[in-house]
């Protein structure tokens, strides 16, 4: 996806793409941890 952004835009796509990837990974990790912790708390 970054390649298409670079074709349309310029170098300014790089920080936007990196921020999107980092924030997306944090959101997915947060959801996974919440699911994991809720399963552990309900099993006791």
Coordinates of C-alpha atoms in Angstrom, one line a residue:
X1 CA 0.0 0.0 0.0
X2 CA 2.9 2.3 0.6
X3 CA 4.0 1.8 -2.9
X4 CA 0.7 3.2 -4.3
X5 CA 0.9 6.1 -1.9
X6 CA 4.4 6.9 -3.2
X7 CA 3.3 6.7 -6.8
X8 CA 0.5 9.2 -6.2
X9 CA 2.2 11.4 -3.6
X10 CA 5.7 12.0 -2.6
X11 CA 8.0 11.2 0.4
X12 CA 5.4 12.7 2.8
X13 CA 3.5 9.4 2.6
X14 CA 6.2 7.6 4.6
X15 CA 5.4 9.1 8.1
X16 CA 1.6 8.7 7.5
X17 CA 2.1 5.0 6.5
X18 CA 4.3 4.3 9.4
X19 CA 2.0 6.0 11.9
X20 CA -1.0 4.0 10.4
X21 CA 0.9 0.7 10.8
X22 CA 2.1 1.4 14.3
X23 CA -1.4 2.6 15.6
X24 CA -3.1 -0.4 13.8
X25 CA -0.7 -2.8 15.4
X26 CA -1.3 -1.3 18.9
X27 CA -5.1 -1.5 18.4
X28 CA -5.0 -5.1 17.4
X29 CA -2.6 -6.0 20.2
X30 CA -4.9 -4.2 22.7
X31 CA -8.0 -6.1 21.5
X32 CA -6.1 -9.4 21.7
X33 CA -4.9 -8.7 25.2
X34 CA -8.4 -7.6 26.3
X35 CA -9.9 -10.9 25.0
X36 CA -7.1 -12.9 26.6
X37 CA -7.6 -11.2 30.0
X38 CA -11.3 -11.5 29.9
X39 CA -11.0 -15.2 29.3
X40 CA -8.6 -15.6 32.2
X41 CA -10.8 -13.6 34.6
X42 CA -14.0 -15.5 33.6
X43 CA -12.4 -18.9 34.1
X44 CA -11.7 -18.4 37.8

